Amino acid sequence: GCGICVHKCPFNAITIVNLPEQLDEDCVHRYGINSFVLYRLPIVKDGMVVGILGPNGTGKTTAVKILSGQLLPNLCGDNDSWDNVIKAFRGNELQNYFESLKNREIRPVVKPQYVDLIPKAVKGKVRDLLKKADEAGKFDEVVRELELENVLDRDIKHLSGGELQRVAIAAAILRDAHFYFFDEPSSYLDIRQRLKVARIIRHLADSGKAVLTVEHDLAVLDYLSDIIHVVYGKPGAYGIFSQPKSTRNGINEFLRGYLRDENVRFRPYEIRFTKSSERTSQASDILVEYPRLVKDYGGFRLEAEPGTLYMGEVVSIVGPNGIGKTTFVKMLAGVEEPTEGEIDWELKVSYKPQYIKADYEGTVFDLLSKIDAAKLMNSFYKTELLNPLGIPDLYDKQVNELSGGELQRVAITAALIREADLYLLDEPSAYLDVEQRLAVSRAIRHLMEKEGKTALVVEHDVLMIDYISDRLMVFEGEPGRQGKALPPMGMREGMNRFLASVGITFRRDPDTGRPRANKEGSVKDREQKEVGEYYYVA
Ligand code: ADP
Ligand code: ADP
Ligand code: MG
């Protein structure tokens, strides 16, 4: 009972089989002969947040380029006018939209996916950047809501990932546009910030704007969207936007791998979240008992209580940004010296840092085979790790040309093929789509179980935490000032402790078992808070 329950599923079946057929009609754009083809588009509606759920490489950005007027779709022929596009969408929700677009009445704003790249394109102080963007005259309000007061006078190039994300979201919201697109707004944010950003984006829709968003944290997508489209197909080859679906239904159909209205099965098995059975790892052998550790940076102080790690278990590390999670992991990795306490173990440690650099000269295959060439040929590693993460497709690519999501998958693989006793993975889900997050979760679990190794995973995605963890390590305190790391504890106790500090309650969806955030102040929210069950385990 690892808490993951995947029905009718050979363990390596994360790759999509039984692909749905390409369509005969509704072809919107084809990049060229034998190039990617996009079918259908998401709807765009004033006053609504439309969520998009689907793998990378299935045409989400292409759709946004079309909807923002940057790309005239060729309708998979030689179309060269917006009039034909309007005709092609006659009777569709998008007909009026394309008419406005043609008359240049639509002004789009895009929050890009890879916020790490922003410092390369934009220089200067945060305040100046946001002042320049402030067409809506909401500077003070937006800065307050996104808690950016403390970074206003900082240079863009000195911001952390989470700060860059919030600055980018602020810059988009400050523009006075009609159509807002947020490409993965939750990367690098902690759970409280994610739900806060979700509420801010919702306000934008409540004030009448049209909002489209791609989001791979399903708890956030659920909280954020009025309706969703599932995109399915074959990444890199073609993508099809589903009919709009209610948010709950759409996410459940996605997890089931079957779209009801379309009668399409796009995954051969369903993904279910079971109540996390308190797993039996405590019965197994102790890997290490680490001592009380303190790191004092001057401005920030972390104190970690002593704790025990067991062999074969996965422990998730949860807590707000700036609370010392990375600092703790770095001490275990031997990258930072503790100010008090000592790590004097003989353990081999493999570490994937939070921010990964692509400064390696050579191909992905070079990089990985230098770490452990035998594992690349090993059938267990192929079926459990390399194939599910799509690594063989990347072998010939230059490491310094990988996209953020590709680099993340390579870095996770590099960490997991290294021979070690303890694996430390700092935020592995950033920039991964949902299938990839599940593939990574499953790979980590299976490798630790099979090899009796131990993993510590810093994670903010509640579904992934639920899916992957045996136990939890909760960090509490005052972000940026002082943090306290509690010893690893059971899932129920840990989730209650963690979510109580955030003030958010979750329930389980009756059909798929997935965690859903309760709306603040709803009946369920109040009831659960009263009895102290922030996370519905029963
Ligand atoms: P997503 O946003 O879902 O990740 P994209 O719309 O960015 O997907 O890309 C879908 C596919 O189209 C990818 O395989 C990409 O390589 C391809 N593609 C994107 N732009 C072009 C282009 N200008 N010419 C040819 N192929 C392209
Ligand atoms: P988390 O991973 O929980 O987001 P971190 O461990 O990265 O938190 O950071 C905790 C605090 O320590 C932050 O306020 C950060 O700015 C500070 N910090 C991290 N590294 C250093 C350093 N090398 N020198 C000074 N302060 C640091
Ligand atoms: Mg961190």
Short mmCIF file of C-alpha atoms in Angstrom, two decimals, residues 122 140 148 217 220 247 444 449 486 534:
data_model
loop_
_atom_site.label_atom_id
_atom_site.label_comp_id
_atom_site.label_asym_id
_atom_site.label_seq_id
_atom_site.Cartn_x
_atom_site.Cartn_y
_atom_site.Cartn_z
CA VAL A 122 14.43 42.92 -18.33
CA ASP A 140 -0.25 49.92 -4.41
CA LEU A 148 6.02 42.57 -2.97
CA ASP A 217 -0.94 21.99 -9.94
CA VAL A 220 -4.69 25.26 -7.87
CA THR A 247 -13.79 22.18 -13.54
CA ILE A 444 10.89 8.09 -6.84
CA GLU A 449 11.02 0.82 -2.32
CA LEU A 486 9.99 19.55 13.05
CA TYR A 534 -7.53 20.33 7.80
#
